[in-house]
Amino acid sequence: MSMSEPFKDYIAPSSPPVVHNARGWNAERIIGTTWLFLWIVMGVGLLWFMLVSNNVALHVSWQEQFPYFAHVELSSDAHFINKYASKLLKGFFLTLQLVGLSLIIGAMISLPVAAMRMSNIPVLSQVAYVYVYFFRGTPLLAQTFLIYYGSGSFMHFFKDIGVWWFFRDAWNCAVLAFSLNTGAYQAEILRGAIRSIPKGQWEAADALGLSRIVTFFKIILPQALIVSLRPYGNEIILMIKGSAIASIITILDLMGETRRAFSRTFDFQAYLWAAFAYLIMVEFLRRVWELFEKRLTRHLKR
Amino acid sequence: MEEYLTLLSFGPNGWGDEILLGTKMTVGLALATLPVGFILGLMVALAKRSQEPSLRAAANVYTTIFRGLPELLTLFLVYYGVQILVQSAVQYFGYEHFEVNAFVAGMVALALVFSSYASEAFLSAFKAIPQGQYEGAYALGISRTKTFWLVIFPQLIRLSLAALNNLWLVLLKDTALVSIIGLNDLIRYSNTAARVSKEPFLFFSVACAIYLVLAMLSSVGLSRIEKWANRGEVSK
């Protein structure tokens, strides 16, 4: 009798374990599927709405023999698109122009403001603080109104000093308001980034006998820009979204053209096209910025 | 100077009472949106952390849409879109007229935007809570629901407070957009006053000043909340 004999009776051969491959229907899965389903229904519904409002129709003539359909034709009567596509496209480019111009001018404003904000002279830092606090603490809409409508209060004065032509034009006012706004935000981004650079960097450059200006532009700023990359990207996105406000002071940017098209046709697809365009713009920028960030910080990867 | 004071007075010749009403509306809208946006944001953040891929995907679609659209466009989409949808539904049942309340439309639109940003704030706060907290609670035999409410949630609030503070200030400023769909908020009353009195600079400056005061008041309140939330921390 071998050692293993007695156990033979007790251990019954078991059937192989049942593997549960299928996931159960728990609450999370039900909610997730329902929600996703709702998104899909909404997407299909919007697509359907677009097709219907452009009178898209499928004409099929049937026949007896094999391919069964003799002739398939897709017809559409896209009044809205025919009439407004070029205008919306024009508005789209105007939005890009508005955002680009404001961001560049804002960047130019932000440098001296950030420098003033970090200056040791109390008056300078206080002035910069008030500027930044004002433009970050009030709505962009109020700032735009303040500049565009508010300049009317100083019409005579502005005419006297010969700058009325500037404030009379809604485009100039919008660019000015947006630039001042983004300038304040960018100054804060820049200041935060510069302050995040350790003091040792300044001291080491000083020990090497570099001048303060060279130190700033060659050593501090490149490092600060890496830190500020993400907030800068967010600021650009905020500016793209904020630029829709320009439409309220009669500028025909993407939102302005959309609003005009809607007020003439009461066709809701105007807003859908605009939503699509803004989403594409923001998503595109976000993705590009991610790649950009990855590339610029590749030496920091561990 | 005196005429400006008259314009801002609370009497029949002044716009003070209108501006006060508008301020009330602005603050009311922001305060009404906050809890809705907060709860929605928390739910979306939980959905994004779920094990379930479909739930995560749906939540990501949500944030992509509402963080990508301009707030103004979201507002119009909600205001006109719901109007058109409900109008056609209502007509089907034989009623004639239906109008979306501007306050409700503003609240919904702002809550959608707020919640999609808040969900990101909650998500990064979730990531900052160490796994040991869940394990410790499990070891003590605390149920999953109780773990969330008694162990995780208080830490979550503390960690996401700074981001939520910012979002509150953004929300307060975003309420200005609702003036465009006709809600009588601060901007709209200032606009009316500016047109009637022909003193646009005065009234828009006052509006800006009121927004600044609101921001200052909130930062006082917020720093108190922060102190309260950090009371368990070792003081340095």
Coordinates of C-alpha atoms in Angstrom, one line a residue:
Chain A
M1 CA 0.0 0.0 0.0
S2 CA 1.6 3.2 -1.0
M3 CA 1.3 6.4 0.9
S4 CA -1.2 8.0 -1.4
E5 CA -3.6 5.1 -1.4
P6 CA -5.9 6.2 1.5
F7 CA -6.5 9.6 0.1
K8 CA -7.8 8.2 -3.0
D9 CA -11.2 7.7 -1.5
Y10 CA -11.6 11.1 0.0
I11 CA -10.6 13.3 -2.9
A12 CA -13.2 13.2 -5.5
P13 CA -12.1 14.4 -8.9
S14 CA -13.5 17.9 -9.2
S15 CA -14.9 19.4 -12.4
P16 CA -12.7 22.2 -13.8
P17 CA -13.4 25.6 -12.4
V18 CA -16.0 27.7 -14.2
V19 CA -14.4 30.8 -15.6
H20 CA -16.7 33.8 -15.5
N21 CA -15.8 35.7 -18.6
A22 CA -18.9 37.7 -18.9
R23 CA -19.2 40.8 -16.7
G24 CA -22.3 41.1 -14.7
W25 CA -24.8 43.9 -15.1
N26 CA -24.1 45.9 -12.0
A27 CA -25.4 49.4 -11.4
E28 CA -22.4 51.1 -12.9
R29 CA -22.6 49.2 -16.1
I30 CA -26.3 50.0 -16.4
I31 CA -25.8 53.7 -15.8
G32 CA -22.7 53.8 -18.1
T33 CA -24.5 52.0 -20.9
T34 CA -27.6 54.1 -20.6
W35 CA -25.6 57.3 -20.5
L36 CA -23.5 56.3 -23.5
F37 CA -26.7 55.2 -25.3
L38 CA -28.2 58.7 -24.6
W39 CA -25.1 60.4 -26.1
I40 CA -25.4 58.2 -29.2
V41 CA -29.2 58.9 -29.4
M42 CA -28.4 62.6 -29.1
G43 CA -25.7 62.4 -31.8
V44 CA -27.9 60.5 -34.1
G45 CA -30.8 62.8 -33.4
L46 CA -28.7 65.9 -34.2
L47 CA -27.4 64.2 -37.4
W48 CA -31.0 63.4 -38.3
F49 CA -32.0 67.0 -37.5
M50 CA -29.2 68.3 -39.8
L51 CA -30.3 66.0 -42.6
V52 CA -34.0 66.9 -42.2
S53 CA -33.4 70.6 -42.0
N54 CA -31.3 70.4 -45.2
N55 CA -33.9 68.3 -46.9
V56 CA -31.6 65.5 -47.6
A57 CA -33.4 62.6 -49.2
L58 CA -32.5 59.2 -50.6
H59 CA -34.2 58.2 -53.8
V60 CA -34.0 54.6 -54.8
S61 CA -35.7 53.1 -57.8
W62 CA -36.3 49.3 -57.4
Q63 CA -36.2 46.6 -60.0
E64 CA -36.9 42.9 -60.2
Q65 CA -33.4 41.5 -60.9
F66 CA -30.4 41.1 -58.8
P67 CA -28.9 44.3 -57.6
Y68 CA -32.7 45.2 -57.1
F69 CA -32.0 48.9 -57.0
A70 CA -31.5 50.4 -60.4
H71 CA -30.7 53.9 -59.4
V72 CA -29.8 55.5 -56.2
E73 CA -29.7 59.2 -55.8
L74 CA -29.1 61.5 -52.8
S75 CA -30.8 64.8 -53.1
S76 CA -30.6 67.7 -50.8
D77 CA -31.8 71.2 -50.6
A78 CA -29.4 72.9 -48.3
H79 CA -30.7 76.4 -48.2
F80 CA -29.0 77.2 -45.0
I81 CA -25.6 75.8 -45.9
N82 CA -25.7 77.3 -49.3
K83 CA -26.5 80.7 -47.9
Y84 CA -24.4 80.8 -44.7
A85 CA -21.5 78.4 -45.0
S86 CA -19.2 81.0 -46.5
K87 CA -20.2 83.5 -43.9
L88 CA -19.7 81.1 -41.0
L89 CA -16.3 80.3 -42.4
K90 CA -15.4 83.9 -42.6
G91 CA -16.5 84.3 -39.0
F92 CA -14.4 81.3 -38.0
F93 CA -11.3 83.0 -39.5
L94 CA -12.2 86.3 -37.8
T95 CA -12.4 84.5 -34.5
L96 CA -8.9 83.0 -35.1
Q97 CA -7.6 86.5 -36.0
L98 CA -9.2 88.0 -32.9
V99 CA -7.8 85.4 -30.6
G100 CA -4.4 85.4 -32.1
L101 CA -4.1 89.2 -32.1
S102 CA -5.3 89.5 -28.5
L103 CA -3.0 86.8 -27.3
I104 CA 0.1 88.4 -28.9
I105 CA -0.7 91.9 -27.6
G106 CA -1.6 90.3 -24.3
A107 CA 1.8 88.6 -24.2
M108 CA 3.5 91.9 -24.9
I109 CA 1.5 93.5 -22.1
S110 CA 2.2 90.7 -19.7
L111 CA 6.0 91.0 -19.7
P112 CA 6.2 94.5 -18.2
V113 CA 3.3 93.8 -15.9
A114 CA 4.9 90.7 -14.5
A115 CA 8.1 92.6 -14.1
M116 CA 6.3 95.5 -12.3
R117 CA 4.5 93.0 -10.1
M118 CA 7.7 91.5 -8.9
S119 CA 9.5 94.8 -8.7
N120 CA 10.8 96.1 -5.3
I121 CA 9.4 99.5 -5.9
P122 CA 6.1 99.5 -4.1
V123 CA 4.3 101.9 -6.5
L124 CA 5.0 99.8 -9.5
S125 CA 4.0 96.5 -7.9
Q126 CA 0.8 98.1 -6.5
V127 CA -0.2 99.5 -9.9
A128 CA 0.4 96.1 -11.5
Y129 CA -1.5 94.4 -8.7
V130 CA -4.5 96.7 -9.2
Y131 CA -4.4 96.1 -13.0
V132 CA -4.2 92.3 -12.6
Y133 CA -6.9 92.3 -9.9
F134 CA -9.3 94.3 -11.9
F135 CA -9.0 92.3 -15.1
R136 CA -9.1 89.0 -13.3
G137 CA -11.9 89.9 -10.9
T138 CA -14.5 91.3 -13.4
P139 CA -16.3 89.5 -16.2
L140 CA -14.8 89.9 -19.7
L141 CA -18.3 91.0 -20.8
A142 CA -18.3 93.9 -18.4
Q143 CA -14.8 94.9 -19.5
T144 CA -15.8 94.8 -23.1
F145 CA -18.9 96.9 -22.4
L146 CA -16.8 99.3 -20.3
I147 CA -14.4 99.9 -23.1
Y148 CA -16.8 99.8 -26.0
Y149 CA -19.8 101.7 -24.6
G150 CA -17.9 103.4 -21.8
S151 CA -15.6 105.2 -24.2
G152 CA -18.8 107.1 -25.4
S153 CA -18.7 109.0 -22.1
F154 CA -15.4 110.5 -23.2
M155 CA -16.3 111.1 -26.8
H156 CA -15.4 114.8 -26.8
F157 CA -12.2 114.3 -25.0
F158 CA -11.2 111.4 -27.2
K159 CA -12.1 113.5 -30.3
D160 CA -9.9 116.3 -29.0
I161 CA -6.9 114.1 -28.5
G162 CA -7.6 112.4 -31.8
V163 CA -8.1 108.8 -30.7
W164 CA -11.9 108.6 -31.2
W165 CA -11.5 106.7 -34.5
F166 CA -10.0 103.9 -32.4
F167 CA -12.8 103.6 -29.9
R168 CA -15.5 104.1 -32.5
D169 CA -14.7 100.7 -34.0
A170 CA -16.1 97.7 -32.2
W171 CA -13.2 95.5 -33.5
N172 CA -10.6 97.8 -31.9
C173 CA -12.4 97.8 -28.6
A174 CA -12.8 94.1 -28.6
V175 CA -9.1 93.5 -29.3
L176 CA -8.2 96.1 -26.6
A177 CA -10.5 94.5 -24.0
F178 CA -9.4 91.0 -24.8
S179 CA -5.7 91.9 -24.9
L180 CA -5.9 93.7 -21.5
N181 CA -7.8 90.8 -20.1
T182 CA -5.4 88.1 -21.3
G183 CA -2.5 90.3 -20.5
A184 CA -3.5 90.3 -16.8
Y185 CA -3.9 86.5 -16.8
Q186 CA -0.7 85.9 -18.7
A187 CA 1.2 88.2 -16.3
E188 CA 0.1 86.1 -13.4
I189 CA 1.1 82.9 -15.2
L190 CA 4.5 84.3 -16.0
R191 CA 5.0 85.6 -12.5
G192 CA 4.1 82.3 -11.0
A193 CA 6.4 80.5 -13.3
I194 CA 9.3 82.8 -12.7
R195 CA 8.8 82.6 -8.9
S196 CA 8.8 78.8 -9.2
I197 CA 12.4 78.8 -10.4
P198 CA 14.7 78.2 -7.4
K199 CA 16.8 81.1 -6.2
G200 CA 19.9 79.1 -6.7
Q201 CA 19.6 79.6 -10.5
W202 CA 19.9 83.4 -10.1
E203 CA 22.7 83.0 -7.6
A204 CA 24.6 80.6 -9.8
A205 CA 24.3 82.9 -12.8
D206 CA 25.5 85.8 -10.6
A207 CA 28.5 83.7 -9.5
L208 CA 29.3 83.2 -13.1
G209 CA 29.3 86.9 -13.6
L210 CA 26.3 87.0 -16.0
S211 CA 24.3 90.2 -16.1
R212 CA 20.8 90.2 -14.8
I213 CA 19.3 90.6 -18.2
V214 CA 21.3 87.7 -19.7
T215 CA 20.4 85.6 -16.7
F216 CA 16.7 86.4 -17.1
F217 CA 16.5 85.7 -20.8
K218 CA 18.9 82.8 -21.1
I219 CA 18.5 81.0 -17.8
I220 CA 15.3 81.9 -16.0
L221 CA 12.8 82.5 -18.8
P222 CA 13.4 79.2 -20.7
Q223 CA 12.8 77.3 -17.5
A224 CA 9.8 79.4 -16.5
L225 CA 8.2 78.9 -19.9
I226 CA 8.3 75.1 -19.4
V227 CA 6.5 75.5 -16.1
S228 CA 4.0 77.9 -17.6
L229 CA 3.3 75.8 -20.7
R230 CA 0.2 74.2 -19.3
P231 CA -1.4 77.3 -18.0
Y232 CA -0.6 79.1 -21.2
G233 CA -2.4 76.4 -23.1
N234 CA -5.4 76.8 -20.8
E235 CA -5.3 80.5 -21.3
I236 CA -5.4 80.1 -25.1
I237 CA -8.4 77.8 -24.8
L238 CA -10.1 80.3 -22.4
M239 CA -9.5 83.1 -24.9
I240 CA -11.0 81.1 -27.8
K241 CA -14.1 80.5 -25.7
G242 CA -14.2 84.0 -24.3
S243 CA -13.9 85.5 -27.8
A244 CA -17.5 84.5 -28.4
I245 CA -18.4 87.6 -26.3
A246 CA -17.2 89.8 -29.2
S247 CA -20.4 88.9 -31.0
I248 CA -22.3 90.9 -28.5
I249 CA -20.7 94.2 -29.5
T250 CA -21.7 93.6 -33.2
I251 CA -18.5 91.8 -34.3
L252 CA -19.2 89.2 -36.9
D253 CA -16.9 86.5 -35.6
L254 CA -18.0 82.8 -35.6
M255 CA -20.5 83.5 -32.8
G256 CA -21.6 86.7 -34.4
E257 CA -22.2 85.2 -37.8
T258 CA -24.0 82.3 -36.1
R259 CA -26.3 84.6 -34.1
R260 CA -27.1 86.6 -37.3
A261 CA -27.8 83.5 -39.3
F262 CA -30.1 82.2 -36.4
S263 CA -31.9 85.5 -36.1
R264 CA -32.7 85.5 -39.8
T265 CA -33.7 81.9 -40.3
F266 CA -34.5 80.6 -36.8
D267 CA -32.7 77.5 -38.0
F268 CA -31.2 75.8 -35.0
Q269 CA -28.5 74.2 -37.1
A270 CA -26.6 77.5 -37.0
Y271 CA -25.7 76.9 -33.3
L272 CA -24.9 73.3 -34.0
W273 CA -22.4 74.2 -36.7
A274 CA -20.9 76.8 -34.3
A275 CA -20.7 74.3 -31.5
F276 CA -19.0 71.8 -33.8
A277 CA -16.4 74.4 -34.9
Y278 CA -15.6 75.6 -31.4
L279 CA -15.2 72.0 -30.2
I280 CA -12.9 71.2 -33.1
M281 CA -10.8 74.3 -32.4
V282 CA -10.5 73.6 -28.7
E283 CA -9.9 69.9 -29.0
F284 CA -7.3 70.4 -31.8
L285 CA -5.5 73.0 -29.7
R286 CA -5.5 70.7 -26.7
R287 CA -4.1 67.8 -28.6
V288 CA -1.4 69.9 -30.3
W289 CA -0.5 71.5 -27.0
E290 CA -0.1 68.0 -25.4
L291 CA 2.3 67.0 -28.1
F292 CA 4.1 70.3 -27.8
E293 CA 4.5 69.9 -24.1
K294 CA 5.7 66.3 -24.5
R295 CA 8.3 67.4 -26.9
L296 CA 9.5 70.4 -24.8
T297 CA 9.7 68.4 -21.6
R298 CA 11.3 65.3 -23.1
H299 CA 14.5 66.0 -21.2
L300 CA 12.7 66.0 -17.9
K301 CA 11.3 62.5 -18.4
R302 CA 12.6 59.9 -15.9
Chain B
M1 CA -20.2 114.9 -9.2
E2 CA -23.6 115.6 -7.7
E3 CA -25.4 114.4 -10.8
Y4 CA -23.5 111.1 -10.6
L5 CA -24.6 110.6 -7.1
T6 CA -28.1 111.3 -8.1
L7 CA -27.9 108.8 -10.8
L8 CA -26.6 106.2 -8.3
S9 CA -29.1 107.1 -5.6
F10 CA -31.9 104.8 -4.6
G11 CA -34.7 107.3 -5.3
P12 CA -36.9 107.6 -8.4
N13 CA -34.2 109.5 -10.2
G14 CA -31.5 107.1 -9.5
W15 CA -30.6 103.6 -10.5
G16 CA -29.3 102.4 -7.2
D17 CA -32.3 100.2 -6.4
E18 CA -32.1 98.6 -9.9
I19 CA -28.4 97.9 -9.6
L20 CA -29.1 96.4 -6.2
L21 CA -31.8 94.2 -7.7
G22 CA -29.4 93.1 -10.4
T23 CA -26.7 92.3 -7.9
K24 CA -29.1 90.2 -6.0
M25 CA -30.0 88.3 -9.2
T26 CA -26.3 87.8 -10.1
V27 CA -25.5 86.4 -6.6
G28 CA -28.7 84.4 -6.5
L29 CA -28.0 82.8 -9.9
A30 CA -24.4 81.9 -8.8
L31 CA -25.6 80.5 -5.5
A32 CA -28.3 78.5 -7.1
T33 CA -25.9 77.1 -9.6
L34 CA -23.2 76.1 -7.1
P35 CA -24.9 73.1 -5.4
V36 CA -26.2 71.7 -8.7
G37 CA -22.8 72.1 -10.4
F38 CA -21.0 70.7 -7.3
I39 CA -23.1 67.5 -7.1
L40 CA -23.0 67.0 -10.9
G41 CA -19.3 67.5 -10.9
L42 CA -18.8 65.0 -8.1
M43 CA -21.0 62.4 -9.9
V44 CA -19.0 62.9 -13.1
A45 CA -15.7 62.6 -11.3
L46 CA -17.0 59.3 -9.7
A47 CA -18.0 58.1 -13.2
K48 CA -14.6 58.9 -14.5
R49 CA -13.0 56.8 -11.8
S50 CA -15.3 53.9 -12.4
Q51 CA -14.0 50.4 -13.4
E52 CA -16.7 50.4 -16.0
P53 CA -15.4 51.5 -19.4
S54 CA -18.7 52.7 -20.8
L55 CA -19.3 54.9 -17.8
R56 CA -15.8 56.4 -18.1
A57 CA -16.3 57.0 -21.8
A58 CA -19.7 58.7 -21.3
A59 CA -18.3 61.0 -18.6
N60 CA -15.4 61.9 -20.8
V61 CA -17.7 62.9 -23.6
Y62 CA -19.5 65.1 -21.1
T63 CA -16.4 67.0 -20.0
T64 CA -15.0 67.2 -23.6
I65 CA -18.2 68.9 -24.8
F66 CA -18.9 71.3 -21.9
R67 CA -15.2 72.3 -21.5
G68 CA -14.8 72.9 -25.2
L69 CA -17.9 75.0 -25.9
P70 CA -17.8 78.7 -25.1
E71 CA -20.1 79.4 -22.1
L72 CA -22.1 81.8 -24.3
L73 CA -22.8 79.1 -26.8
T74 CA -23.7 76.5 -24.1
L75 CA -26.2 79.1 -22.8
F76 CA -27.7 79.6 -26.3
L77 CA -27.8 75.9 -26.9
V78 CA -29.7 75.3 -23.7
Y79 CA -31.9 78.3 -24.0
Y80 CA -33.0 78.0 -27.7
G81 CA -32.4 74.2 -28.0
V82 CA -34.7 73.4 -25.0
Q83 CA -37.1 76.0 -26.2
I84 CA -37.4 74.4 -29.6
L85 CA -37.5 70.9 -28.3
V86 CA -40.2 71.5 -25.7
Q87 CA -42.1 73.8 -28.1
S88 CA -42.5 71.0 -30.6
A89 CA -43.3 68.5 -27.9
V90 CA -45.9 70.9 -26.4
Q91 CA -47.5 71.6 -29.8
Y92 CA -47.9 67.9 -30.3
F93 CA -50.0 67.8 -27.2
G94 CA -52.0 70.8 -28.3
Y95 CA -50.7 73.5 -26.1
E96 CA -49.7 76.8 -27.8
H97 CA -47.0 78.6 -26.0
F98 CA -44.0 77.7 -23.9
E99 CA -41.1 79.8 -22.8
V100 CA -38.0 78.7 -21.1
N101 CA -37.2 80.6 -18.0
A102 CA -34.0 82.5 -18.5
F103 CA -33.0 81.9 -14.9
V104 CA -33.4 78.2 -15.2
A105 CA -31.6 78.1 -18.6
G106 CA -28.8 80.1 -17.2
M107 CA -28.6 77.8 -14.1
V108 CA -28.5 74.7 -16.3
A109 CA -25.9 76.0 -18.7
L110 CA -23.6 77.3 -15.9
A111 CA -24.0 74.1 -13.9
L112 CA -23.0 72.1 -17.0
V113 CA -19.9 74.1 -17.4
F114 CA -19.1 74.3 -13.7
S115 CA -19.6 70.6 -13.2
S116 CA -17.3 69.6 -16.1
Y117 CA -14.5 71.7 -14.6
A118 CA -15.3 70.6 -11.1
S119 CA -15.1 67.0 -12.1
E120 CA -11.5 67.5 -13.1
A121 CA -10.7 69.2 -9.8
F122 CA -12.3 66.3 -7.9
L123 CA -10.5 63.8 -10.1
S124 CA -7.1 65.2 -9.3
A125 CA -8.1 65.4 -5.6
F126 CA -9.1 61.7 -5.8
K127 CA -5.6 60.9 -7.1
A128 CA -4.0 62.7 -4.2
I129 CA -5.8 60.4 -1.6
P130 CA -3.5 57.5 -0.9
Q131 CA -4.8 53.9 -1.5
G132 CA -4.0 53.2 2.2
Q133 CA -7.1 55.2 3.2
Y134 CA -9.4 52.8 1.4
E135 CA -7.5 49.8 2.7
G136 CA -7.5 51.1 6.3
A137 CA -11.2 51.7 6.1
Y138 CA -11.7 48.2 4.7
A139 CA -9.6 46.7 7.5
L140 CA -11.8 48.4 10.0
G141 CA -14.8 46.8 8.3
I142 CA -16.4 50.0 7.1
S143 CA -18.8 49.6 4.2
R144 CA -17.9 51.1 0.9
T145 CA -20.6 53.8 1.1
K146 CA -19.5 54.8 4.6
T147 CA -15.9 54.8 3.5
F148 CA -16.7 57.2 0.8
W149 CA -18.7 59.6 3.0
L150 CA -16.8 59.4 6.2
V151 CA -13.2 58.8 5.1
I152 CA -12.7 59.9 1.5
F153 CA -15.2 62.8 1.0
P154 CA -13.9 65.0 3.8
Q155 CA -10.3 64.7 2.4
L156 CA -11.6 65.2 -1.1
I157 CA -13.2 68.5 -0.2
R158 CA -10.0 69.7 1.5
L159 CA -7.8 68.7 -1.5
S160 CA -10.1 70.2 -4.1
L161 CA -11.0 73.4 -2.2
A162 CA -8.4 75.6 -3.9
A163 CA -9.6 74.6 -7.4
L164 CA -13.2 75.0 -6.3
N165 CA -12.5 78.5 -5.0
N166 CA -11.3 79.4 -8.5
L167 CA -14.3 77.8 -10.1
W168 CA -16.6 79.7 -7.9
L169 CA -15.0 83.0 -8.9
V170 CA -15.3 81.9 -12.6
L171 CA -18.9 81.1 -12.0
L172 CA -19.6 84.4 -10.5
K173 CA -18.1 86.1 -13.5
D174 CA -19.9 83.8 -16.0
T175 CA -23.3 84.8 -14.7
A176 CA -22.8 88.1 -16.6
L177 CA -23.5 86.1 -19.8
V178 CA -27.1 85.5 -18.7
S179 CA -27.9 89.1 -19.3
I180 CA -27.8 88.4 -23.0
I181 CA -30.7 86.0 -22.8
G182 CA -32.7 88.6 -21.0
L183 CA -32.2 87.9 -17.3
N184 CA -32.3 91.1 -15.3
D185 CA -28.9 90.7 -13.7
L186 CA -26.3 93.4 -12.8
I187 CA -25.0 93.8 -16.4
R188 CA -28.5 94.1 -17.9
Y189 CA -29.6 96.8 -15.4
S190 CA -26.3 98.6 -15.9
N191 CA -26.8 98.4 -19.7
T192 CA -30.3 99.9 -19.3
A193 CA -29.1 102.6 -17.0
A194 CA -26.3 103.4 -19.3
R195 CA -28.6 103.8 -22.3
V196 CA -31.2 105.9 -20.5
S197 CA -28.8 108.1 -18.6
K198 CA -26.2 108.3 -21.4
E199 CA -23.5 107.7 -18.8
P200 CA -22.2 104.3 -19.9
F201 CA -18.8 104.6 -18.3
L202 CA -20.2 105.4 -14.9
F203 CA -22.6 102.5 -14.9
F204 CA -20.2 99.9 -16.3
S205 CA -17.6 101.0 -13.8
V206 CA -20.1 100.6 -11.0
A207 CA -20.9 97.1 -12.4
C208 CA -17.2 96.2 -12.5
A209 CA -16.7 97.5 -9.0
I210 CA -19.6 95.4 -7.7
Y211 CA -18.1 92.3 -9.3
L212 CA -14.8 93.2 -7.6
V213 CA -16.5 93.6 -4.2
L214 CA -18.3 90.3 -4.7
A215 CA -15.0 88.6 -5.5
M216 CA -13.4 90.2 -2.4
L217 CA -16.3 89.1 -0.2
S218 CA -16.1 85.6 -1.6
S219 CA -12.4 85.4 -1.0
V220 CA -12.9 86.4 2.6
G221 CA -15.5 83.7 3.0
L222 CA -13.5 81.2 1.1
S223 CA -10.4 81.7 3.2
R224 CA -12.5 81.0 6.2
I225 CA -13.8 77.8 4.7
E226 CA -10.2 76.9 3.9
K227 CA -9.1 77.4 7.4
W228 CA -12.0 75.3 8.6
A229 CA -11.2 72.5 6.1
N230 CA -7.5 72.6 7.1
R231 CA -8.2 72.6 10.9
G232 CA -7.0 69.0 11.1
E233 CA -3.6 69.9 9.6
V234 CA -0.6 70.5 11.8
S235 CA -0.1 74.2 11.9
K236 CA 3.3 75.3 10.8

